[in-house]
PDB file of C-alpha atoms (C1' of nucleotides) in Angstrom:
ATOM      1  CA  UNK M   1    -192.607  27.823 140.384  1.00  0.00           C
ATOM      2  CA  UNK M   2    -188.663  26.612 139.969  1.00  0.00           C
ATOM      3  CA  UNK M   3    -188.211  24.338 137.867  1.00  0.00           C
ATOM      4  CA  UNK M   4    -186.475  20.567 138.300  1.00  0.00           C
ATOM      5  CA  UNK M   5    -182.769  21.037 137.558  1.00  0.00           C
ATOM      6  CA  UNK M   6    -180.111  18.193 136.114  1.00  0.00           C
ATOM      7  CA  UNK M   7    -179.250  17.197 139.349  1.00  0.00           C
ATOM      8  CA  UNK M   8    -182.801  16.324 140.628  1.00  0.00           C
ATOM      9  CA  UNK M   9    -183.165  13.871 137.524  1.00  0.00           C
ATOM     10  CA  UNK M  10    -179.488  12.471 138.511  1.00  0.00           C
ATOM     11  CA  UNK M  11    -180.107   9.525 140.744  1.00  0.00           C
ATOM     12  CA  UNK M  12    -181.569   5.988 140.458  1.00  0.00           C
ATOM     13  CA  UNK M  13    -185.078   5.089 139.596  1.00  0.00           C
ATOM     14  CA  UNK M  14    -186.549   4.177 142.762  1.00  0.00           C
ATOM     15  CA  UNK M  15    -185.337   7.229 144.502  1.00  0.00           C
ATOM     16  CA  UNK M  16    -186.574   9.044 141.460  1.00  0.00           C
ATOM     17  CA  UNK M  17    -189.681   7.548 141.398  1.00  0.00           C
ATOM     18  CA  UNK M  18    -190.346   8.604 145.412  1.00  0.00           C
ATOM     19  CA  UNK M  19    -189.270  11.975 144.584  1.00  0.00           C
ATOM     20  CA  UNK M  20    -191.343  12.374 141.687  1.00  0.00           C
ATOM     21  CA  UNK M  21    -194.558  12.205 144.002  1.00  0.00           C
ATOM     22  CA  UNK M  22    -195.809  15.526 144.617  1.00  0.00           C
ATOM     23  CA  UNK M  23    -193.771  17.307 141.585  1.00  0.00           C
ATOM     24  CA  UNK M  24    -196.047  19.307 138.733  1.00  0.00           C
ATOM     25  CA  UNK M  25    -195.926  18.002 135.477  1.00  0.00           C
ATOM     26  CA  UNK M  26    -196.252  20.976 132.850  1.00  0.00           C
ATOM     27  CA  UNK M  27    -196.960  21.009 129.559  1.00  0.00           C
ATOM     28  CA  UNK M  28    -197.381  23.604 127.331  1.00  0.00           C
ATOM     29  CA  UNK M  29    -199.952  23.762 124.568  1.00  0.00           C
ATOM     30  CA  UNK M  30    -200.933  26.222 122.180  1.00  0.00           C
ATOM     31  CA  UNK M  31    -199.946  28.275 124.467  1.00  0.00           C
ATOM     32  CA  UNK M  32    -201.465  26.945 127.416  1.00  0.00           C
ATOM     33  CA  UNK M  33    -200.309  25.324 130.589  1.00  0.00           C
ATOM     34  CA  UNK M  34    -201.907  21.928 131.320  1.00  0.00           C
ATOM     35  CA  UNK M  35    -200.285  20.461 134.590  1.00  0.00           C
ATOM     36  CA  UNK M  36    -200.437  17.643 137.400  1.00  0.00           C
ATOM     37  CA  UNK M  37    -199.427  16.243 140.424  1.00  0.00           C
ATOM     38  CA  UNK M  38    -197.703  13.133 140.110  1.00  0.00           C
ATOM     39  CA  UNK M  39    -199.678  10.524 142.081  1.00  0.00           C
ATOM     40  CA  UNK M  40    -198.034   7.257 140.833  1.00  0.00           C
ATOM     41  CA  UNK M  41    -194.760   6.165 139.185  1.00  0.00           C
ATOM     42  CA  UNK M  42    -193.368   3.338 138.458  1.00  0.00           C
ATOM     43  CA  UNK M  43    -189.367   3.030 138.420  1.00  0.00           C
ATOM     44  CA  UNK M  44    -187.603   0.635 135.673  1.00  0.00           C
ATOM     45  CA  UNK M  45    -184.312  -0.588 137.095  1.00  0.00           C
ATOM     46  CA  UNK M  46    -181.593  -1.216 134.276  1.00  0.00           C
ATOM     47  CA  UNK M  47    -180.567  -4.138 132.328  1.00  0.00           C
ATOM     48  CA  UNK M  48    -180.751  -6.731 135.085  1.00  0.00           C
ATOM     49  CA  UNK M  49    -184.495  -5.199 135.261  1.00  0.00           C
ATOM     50  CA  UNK M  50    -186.789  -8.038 133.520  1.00  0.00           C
ATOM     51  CA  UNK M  51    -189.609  -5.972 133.284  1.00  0.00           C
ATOM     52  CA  UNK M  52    -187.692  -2.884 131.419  1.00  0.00           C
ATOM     53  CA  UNK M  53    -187.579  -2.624 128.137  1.00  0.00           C
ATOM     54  CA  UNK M  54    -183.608  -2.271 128.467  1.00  0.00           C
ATOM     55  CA  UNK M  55    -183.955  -5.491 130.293  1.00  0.00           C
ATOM     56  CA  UNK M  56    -180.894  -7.588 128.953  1.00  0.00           C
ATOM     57  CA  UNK M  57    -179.139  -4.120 127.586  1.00  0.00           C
ATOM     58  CA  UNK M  58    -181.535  -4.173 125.086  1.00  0.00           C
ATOM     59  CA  UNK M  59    -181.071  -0.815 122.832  1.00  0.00           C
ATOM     60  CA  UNK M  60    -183.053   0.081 119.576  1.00  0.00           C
ATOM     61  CA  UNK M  61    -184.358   3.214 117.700  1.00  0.00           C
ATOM     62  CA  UNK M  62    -187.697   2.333 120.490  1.00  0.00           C
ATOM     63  CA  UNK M  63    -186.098   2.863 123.592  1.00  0.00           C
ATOM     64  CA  UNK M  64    -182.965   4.810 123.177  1.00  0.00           C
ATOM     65  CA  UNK M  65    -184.122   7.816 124.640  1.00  0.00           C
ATOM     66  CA  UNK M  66    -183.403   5.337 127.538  1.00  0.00           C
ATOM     67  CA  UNK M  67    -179.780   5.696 127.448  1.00  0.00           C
ATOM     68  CA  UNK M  68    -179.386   9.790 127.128  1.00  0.00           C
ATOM     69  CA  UNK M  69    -178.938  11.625 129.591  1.00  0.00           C
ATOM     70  CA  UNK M  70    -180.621  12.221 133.201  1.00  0.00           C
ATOM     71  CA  UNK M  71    -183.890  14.230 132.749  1.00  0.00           C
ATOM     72  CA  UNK M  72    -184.750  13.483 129.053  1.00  0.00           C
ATOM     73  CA  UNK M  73    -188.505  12.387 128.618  1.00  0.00           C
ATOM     74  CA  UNK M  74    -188.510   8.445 126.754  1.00  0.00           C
ATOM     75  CA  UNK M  75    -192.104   8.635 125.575  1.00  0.00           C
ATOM     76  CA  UNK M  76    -192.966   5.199 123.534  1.00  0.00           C
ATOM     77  CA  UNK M  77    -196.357   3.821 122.182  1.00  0.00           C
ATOM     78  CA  UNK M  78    -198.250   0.748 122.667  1.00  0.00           C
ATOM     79  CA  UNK M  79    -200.845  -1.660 122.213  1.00  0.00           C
ATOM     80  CA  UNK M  80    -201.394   0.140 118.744  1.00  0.00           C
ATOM     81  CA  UNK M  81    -203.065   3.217 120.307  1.00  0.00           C
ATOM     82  CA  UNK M  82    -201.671   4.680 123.483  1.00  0.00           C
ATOM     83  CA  UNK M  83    -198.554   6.523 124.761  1.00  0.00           C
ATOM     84  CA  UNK M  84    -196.414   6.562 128.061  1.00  0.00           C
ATOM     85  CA  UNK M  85    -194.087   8.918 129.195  1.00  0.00           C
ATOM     86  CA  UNK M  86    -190.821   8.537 131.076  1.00  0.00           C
ATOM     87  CA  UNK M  87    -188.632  10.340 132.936  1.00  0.00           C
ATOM     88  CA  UNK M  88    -184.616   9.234 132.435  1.00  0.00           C
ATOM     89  CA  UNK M  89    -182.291   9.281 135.000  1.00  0.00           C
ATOM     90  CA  UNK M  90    -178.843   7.891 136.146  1.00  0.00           C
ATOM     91  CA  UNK M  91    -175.894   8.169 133.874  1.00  0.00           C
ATOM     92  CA  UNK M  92    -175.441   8.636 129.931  1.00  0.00           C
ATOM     93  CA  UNK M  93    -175.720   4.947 128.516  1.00  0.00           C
ATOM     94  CA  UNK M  94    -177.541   3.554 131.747  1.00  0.00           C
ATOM     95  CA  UNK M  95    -180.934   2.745 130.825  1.00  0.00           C
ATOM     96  CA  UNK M  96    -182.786   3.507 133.375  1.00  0.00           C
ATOM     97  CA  UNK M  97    -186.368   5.907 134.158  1.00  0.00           C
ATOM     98  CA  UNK M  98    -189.370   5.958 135.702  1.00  0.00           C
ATOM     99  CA  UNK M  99    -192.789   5.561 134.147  1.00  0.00           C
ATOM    100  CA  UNK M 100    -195.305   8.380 135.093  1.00  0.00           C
ATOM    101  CA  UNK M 101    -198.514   6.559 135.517  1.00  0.00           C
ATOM    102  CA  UNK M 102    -200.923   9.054 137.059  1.00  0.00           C
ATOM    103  CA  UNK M 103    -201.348  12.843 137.808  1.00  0.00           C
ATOM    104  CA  UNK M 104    -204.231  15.235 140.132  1.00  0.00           C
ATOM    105  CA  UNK M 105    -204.952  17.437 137.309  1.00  0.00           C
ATOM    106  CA  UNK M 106    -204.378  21.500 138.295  1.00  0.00           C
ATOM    107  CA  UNK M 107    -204.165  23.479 135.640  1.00  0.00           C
ATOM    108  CA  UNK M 108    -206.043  23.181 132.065  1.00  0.00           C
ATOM    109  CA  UNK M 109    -208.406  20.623 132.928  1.00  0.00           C
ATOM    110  CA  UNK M 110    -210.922  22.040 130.462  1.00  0.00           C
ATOM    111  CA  UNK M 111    -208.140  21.219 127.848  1.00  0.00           C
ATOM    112  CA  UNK M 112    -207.401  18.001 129.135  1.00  0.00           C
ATOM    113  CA  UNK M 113    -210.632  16.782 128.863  1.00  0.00           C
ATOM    114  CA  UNK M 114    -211.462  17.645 125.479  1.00  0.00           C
ATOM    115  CA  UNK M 115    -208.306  15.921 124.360  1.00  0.00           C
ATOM    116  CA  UNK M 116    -209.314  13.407 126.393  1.00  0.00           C
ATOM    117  CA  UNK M 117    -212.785  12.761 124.245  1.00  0.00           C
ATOM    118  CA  UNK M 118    -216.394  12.260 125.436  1.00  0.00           C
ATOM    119  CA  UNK M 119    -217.156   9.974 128.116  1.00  0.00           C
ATOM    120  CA  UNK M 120    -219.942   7.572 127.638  1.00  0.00           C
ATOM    121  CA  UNK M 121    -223.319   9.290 126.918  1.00  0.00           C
ATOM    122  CA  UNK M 122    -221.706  12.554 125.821  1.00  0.00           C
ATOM    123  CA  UNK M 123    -221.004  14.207 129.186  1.00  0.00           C
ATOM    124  CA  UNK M 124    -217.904  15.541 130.838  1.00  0.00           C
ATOM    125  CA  UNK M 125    -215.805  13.336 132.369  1.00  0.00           C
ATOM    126  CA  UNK M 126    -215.173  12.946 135.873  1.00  0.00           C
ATOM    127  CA  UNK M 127    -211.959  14.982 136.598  1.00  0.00           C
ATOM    128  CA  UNK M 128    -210.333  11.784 138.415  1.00  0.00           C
ATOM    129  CA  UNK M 129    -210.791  10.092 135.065  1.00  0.00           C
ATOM    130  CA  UNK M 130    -208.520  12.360 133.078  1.00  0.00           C
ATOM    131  CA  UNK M 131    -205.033  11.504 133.939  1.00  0.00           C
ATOM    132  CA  UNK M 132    -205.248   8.444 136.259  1.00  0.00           C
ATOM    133  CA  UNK M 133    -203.153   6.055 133.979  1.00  0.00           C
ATOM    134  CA  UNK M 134    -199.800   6.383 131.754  1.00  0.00           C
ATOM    135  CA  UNK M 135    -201.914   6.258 128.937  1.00  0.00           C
ATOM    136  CA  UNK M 136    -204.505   8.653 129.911  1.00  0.00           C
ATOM    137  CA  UNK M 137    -201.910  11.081 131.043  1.00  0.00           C
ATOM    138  CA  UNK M 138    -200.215  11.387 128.011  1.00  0.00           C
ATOM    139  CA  UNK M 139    -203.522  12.029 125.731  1.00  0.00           C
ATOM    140  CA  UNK M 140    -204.580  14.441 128.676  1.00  0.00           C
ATOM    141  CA  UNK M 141    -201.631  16.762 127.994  1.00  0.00           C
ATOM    142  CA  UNK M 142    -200.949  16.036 124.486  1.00  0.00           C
ATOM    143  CA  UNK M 143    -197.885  13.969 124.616  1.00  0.00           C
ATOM    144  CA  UNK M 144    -197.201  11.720 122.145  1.00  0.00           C
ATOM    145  CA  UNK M 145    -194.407   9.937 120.496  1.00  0.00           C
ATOM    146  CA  UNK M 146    -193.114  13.627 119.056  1.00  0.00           C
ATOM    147  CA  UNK M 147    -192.642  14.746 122.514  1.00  0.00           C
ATOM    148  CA  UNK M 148    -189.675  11.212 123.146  1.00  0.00           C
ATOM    149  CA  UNK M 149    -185.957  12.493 123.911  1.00  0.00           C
ATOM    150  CA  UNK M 150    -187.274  15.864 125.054  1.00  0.00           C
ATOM    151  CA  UNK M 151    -184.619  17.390 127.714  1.00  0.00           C
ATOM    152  CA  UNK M 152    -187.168  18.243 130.226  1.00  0.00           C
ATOM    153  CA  UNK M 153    -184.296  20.431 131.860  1.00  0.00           C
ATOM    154  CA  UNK M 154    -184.360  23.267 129.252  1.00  0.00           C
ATOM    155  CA  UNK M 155    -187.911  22.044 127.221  1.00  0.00           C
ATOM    156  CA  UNK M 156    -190.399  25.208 127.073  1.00  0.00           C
ATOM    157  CA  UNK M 157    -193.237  22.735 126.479  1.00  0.00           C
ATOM    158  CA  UNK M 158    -192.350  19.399 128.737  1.00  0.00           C
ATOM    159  CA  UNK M 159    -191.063  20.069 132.029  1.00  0.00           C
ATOM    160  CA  UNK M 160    -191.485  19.468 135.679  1.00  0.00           C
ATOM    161  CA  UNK M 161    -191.904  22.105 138.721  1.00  0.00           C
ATOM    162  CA  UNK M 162    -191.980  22.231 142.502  1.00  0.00           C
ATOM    163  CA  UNK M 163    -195.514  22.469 143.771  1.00  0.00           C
ATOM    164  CA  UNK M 164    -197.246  25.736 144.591  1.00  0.00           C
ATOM    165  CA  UNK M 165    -198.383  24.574 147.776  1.00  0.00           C
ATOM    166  CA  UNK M 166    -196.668  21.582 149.510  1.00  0.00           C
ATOM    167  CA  UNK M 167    -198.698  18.350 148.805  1.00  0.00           C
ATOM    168  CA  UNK M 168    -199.974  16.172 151.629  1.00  0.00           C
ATOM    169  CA  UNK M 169    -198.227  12.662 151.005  1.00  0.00           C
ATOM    170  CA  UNK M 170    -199.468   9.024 151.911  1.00  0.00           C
ATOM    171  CA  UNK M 171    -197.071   7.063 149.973  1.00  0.00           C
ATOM    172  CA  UNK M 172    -197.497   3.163 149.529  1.00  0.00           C
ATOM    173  CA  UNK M 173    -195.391   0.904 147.606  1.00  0.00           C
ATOM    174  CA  UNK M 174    -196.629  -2.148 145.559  1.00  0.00           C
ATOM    175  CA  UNK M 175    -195.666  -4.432 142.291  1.00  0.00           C
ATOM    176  CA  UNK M 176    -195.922  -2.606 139.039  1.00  0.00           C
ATOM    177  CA  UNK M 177    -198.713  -3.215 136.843  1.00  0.00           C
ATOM    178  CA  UNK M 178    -198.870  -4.584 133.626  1.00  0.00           C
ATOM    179  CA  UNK M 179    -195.571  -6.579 133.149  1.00  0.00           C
ATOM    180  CA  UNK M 180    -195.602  -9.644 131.213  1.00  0.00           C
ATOM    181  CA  UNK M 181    -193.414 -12.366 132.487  1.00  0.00           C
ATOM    182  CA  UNK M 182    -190.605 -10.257 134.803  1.00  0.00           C
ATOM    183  CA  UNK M 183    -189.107 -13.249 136.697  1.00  0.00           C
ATOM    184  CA  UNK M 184    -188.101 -12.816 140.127  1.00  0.00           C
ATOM    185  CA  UNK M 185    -188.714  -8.857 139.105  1.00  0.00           C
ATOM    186  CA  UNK M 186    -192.601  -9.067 138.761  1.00  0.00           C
ATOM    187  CA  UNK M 187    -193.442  -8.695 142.252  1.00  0.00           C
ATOM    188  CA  UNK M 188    -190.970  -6.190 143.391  1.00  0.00           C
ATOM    189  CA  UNK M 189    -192.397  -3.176 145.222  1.00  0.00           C
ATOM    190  CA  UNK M 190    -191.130  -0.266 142.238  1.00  0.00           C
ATOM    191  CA  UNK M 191    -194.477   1.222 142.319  1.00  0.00           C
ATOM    192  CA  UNK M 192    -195.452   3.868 143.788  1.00  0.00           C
ATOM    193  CA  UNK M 193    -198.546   5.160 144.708  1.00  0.00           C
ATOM    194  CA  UNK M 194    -200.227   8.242 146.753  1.00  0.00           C
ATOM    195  CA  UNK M 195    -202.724   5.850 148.134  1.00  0.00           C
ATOM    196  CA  UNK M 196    -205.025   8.886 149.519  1.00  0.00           C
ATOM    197  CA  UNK M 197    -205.464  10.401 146.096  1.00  0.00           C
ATOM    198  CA  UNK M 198    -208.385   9.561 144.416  1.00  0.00           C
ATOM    199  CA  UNK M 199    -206.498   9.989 140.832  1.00  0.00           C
ATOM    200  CA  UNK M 200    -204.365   7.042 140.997  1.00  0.00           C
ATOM    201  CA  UNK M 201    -204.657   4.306 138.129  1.00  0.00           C
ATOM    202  CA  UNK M 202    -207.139   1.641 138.438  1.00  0.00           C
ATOM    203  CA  UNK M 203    -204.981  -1.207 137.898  1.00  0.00           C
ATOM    204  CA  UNK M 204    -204.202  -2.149 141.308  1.00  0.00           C
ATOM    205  CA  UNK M 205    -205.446  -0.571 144.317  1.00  0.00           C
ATOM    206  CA  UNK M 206    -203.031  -0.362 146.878  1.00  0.00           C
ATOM    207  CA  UNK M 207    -203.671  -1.740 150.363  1.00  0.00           C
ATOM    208  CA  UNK M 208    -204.460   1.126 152.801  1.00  0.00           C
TER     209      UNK M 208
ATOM    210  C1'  DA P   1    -191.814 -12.269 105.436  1.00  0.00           C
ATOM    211  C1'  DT P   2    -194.566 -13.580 109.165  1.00  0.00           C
ATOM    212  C1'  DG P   3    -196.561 -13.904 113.749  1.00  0.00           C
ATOM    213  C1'  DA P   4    -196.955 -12.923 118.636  1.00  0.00           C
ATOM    214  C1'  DC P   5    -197.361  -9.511 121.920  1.00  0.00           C
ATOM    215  C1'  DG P   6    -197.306  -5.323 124.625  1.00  0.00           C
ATOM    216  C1'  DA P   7    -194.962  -0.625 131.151  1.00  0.00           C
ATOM    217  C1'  DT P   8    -203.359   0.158 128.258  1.00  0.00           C
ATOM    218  C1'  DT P   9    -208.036   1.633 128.029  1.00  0.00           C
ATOM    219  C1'  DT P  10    -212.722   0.962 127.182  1.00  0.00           C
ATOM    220  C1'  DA P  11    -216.969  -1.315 126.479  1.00  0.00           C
ATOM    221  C1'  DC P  12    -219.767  -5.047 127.158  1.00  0.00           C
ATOM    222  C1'  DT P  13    -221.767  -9.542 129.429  1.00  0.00           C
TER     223       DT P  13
ATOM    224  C1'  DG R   1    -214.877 -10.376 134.812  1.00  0.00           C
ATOM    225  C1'  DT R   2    -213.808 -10.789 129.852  1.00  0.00           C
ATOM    226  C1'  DA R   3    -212.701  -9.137 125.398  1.00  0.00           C
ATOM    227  C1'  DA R   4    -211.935  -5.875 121.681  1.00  0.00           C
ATOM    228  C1'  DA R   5    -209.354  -2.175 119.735  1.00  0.00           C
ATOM    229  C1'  DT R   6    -205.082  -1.507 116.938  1.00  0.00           C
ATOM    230  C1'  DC R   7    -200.120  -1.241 115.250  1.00  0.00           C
ATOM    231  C1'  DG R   8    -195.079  -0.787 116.067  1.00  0.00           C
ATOM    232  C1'  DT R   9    -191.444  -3.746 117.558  1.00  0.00           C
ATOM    233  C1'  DC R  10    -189.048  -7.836 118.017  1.00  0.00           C
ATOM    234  C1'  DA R  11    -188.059 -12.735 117.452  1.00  0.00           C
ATOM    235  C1'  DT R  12    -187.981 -16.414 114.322  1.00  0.00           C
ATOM    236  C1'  DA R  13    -187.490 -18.299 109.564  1.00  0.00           C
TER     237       DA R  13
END
DNA sequence: ATGACGATTTACT
DNA sequence: GTAAATCGTCATA
């Protein structure tokens, strides 16, 4: 399937974020293609943004990937043992991106769920337990802090694609989960969710 | 140098 | 529902 191009990634983050929804995220591993749907994203507005970590223009070796160019991948870690992945858009030296935060596994779920790690008990996990969360996407398909200012335009093992088959779409809009204190920004609707899909993150269902 | 905390997940009461 | 896990980053001194 074609492949996102520069100009796709070149907008701001809410209308990335929408347009996100129903894109394939690829990632190849040893070889092997483990992919999604995106389901839920999350978009991070700039400096004025209180919940961003560019909030204030702040810019360090964590989140410079930030401030390149539309379409490069800022993938940081946190709370000492998991990893998120962004995609960046708008212009050089805007920091802005949206936060991938849960994908419909389609390809390579076998893979996915070893790197995933036994469930409770042993046993396989449930397939809508794989990738529904930034966290668990990112150990899903192997992404980790070696994967942050990837150019997911011209990457051969990070990138995003148009979906095989177009992708039925119930899209709801809610606060973003997880901020600290974000001000007046904590409540804004800059997630977004495919509130139909049963792989969305558990953090806050949205109201259907 | 030190301490608080985080765009989370998981297990346990 | 509550808490533990676990460590890099940032603010304060």
């Amino acid at each position: 399937m074609p492949r996102l191009d520069r100009e796709f990634f070149s907008t701001s983050a809410p209308r990335l974020a929408r347009a996100l929804l129903g894109k394939v995220l690829v990632r190849v591993l040893d070889g092997r293609r483990l992919a999604g749907v995106i389901v839920e994203t999350e978009a991070y507005c700039g400096p004025r943004d209180l919940g961003s970590h560019a909030r204030g223009g702040r810019r360090s070796a964590r989140n410079e990937a930030m401030y390149a160019q539309a379409g490069t991948a800022y993938v940081y870690f946190t709370y000492g043992m998991h990893y998120c992945m962004n995609v960046v858009c708008g212009d050089v030296d805007e920091p802005v991106a949206v936060l991938l935060r849960a994908l419909e596994p389609v390809e390579g779920t076998d893979a996915m769920s070893v790197l995933r790690g036994p469930s409770r008990g042993g046993r396989a996990r449930p397939v809508t337990d794989l990738c529904s969360g930034p966290g668990k996407l990112c150990q899903a398909l192997g992404i980790d802090r070696g994967l942050n200012h990837t150019d997911l335009v011209t990457s051969p093992v990070l990138f995003l694609e148009e979906p095989t088959r177009p992708v039925r779409l119930g899209v709801r809009r809610t606060a973003r989960i997880g901020l600290g204190n974000a001000g007046a920004w904590t409540h804004k609707p800059l997630r977004w969710v495919v509130a139909t899909n049963p792989h969305v993150s558990k953090g806050r269902p949205p109201r259907v």
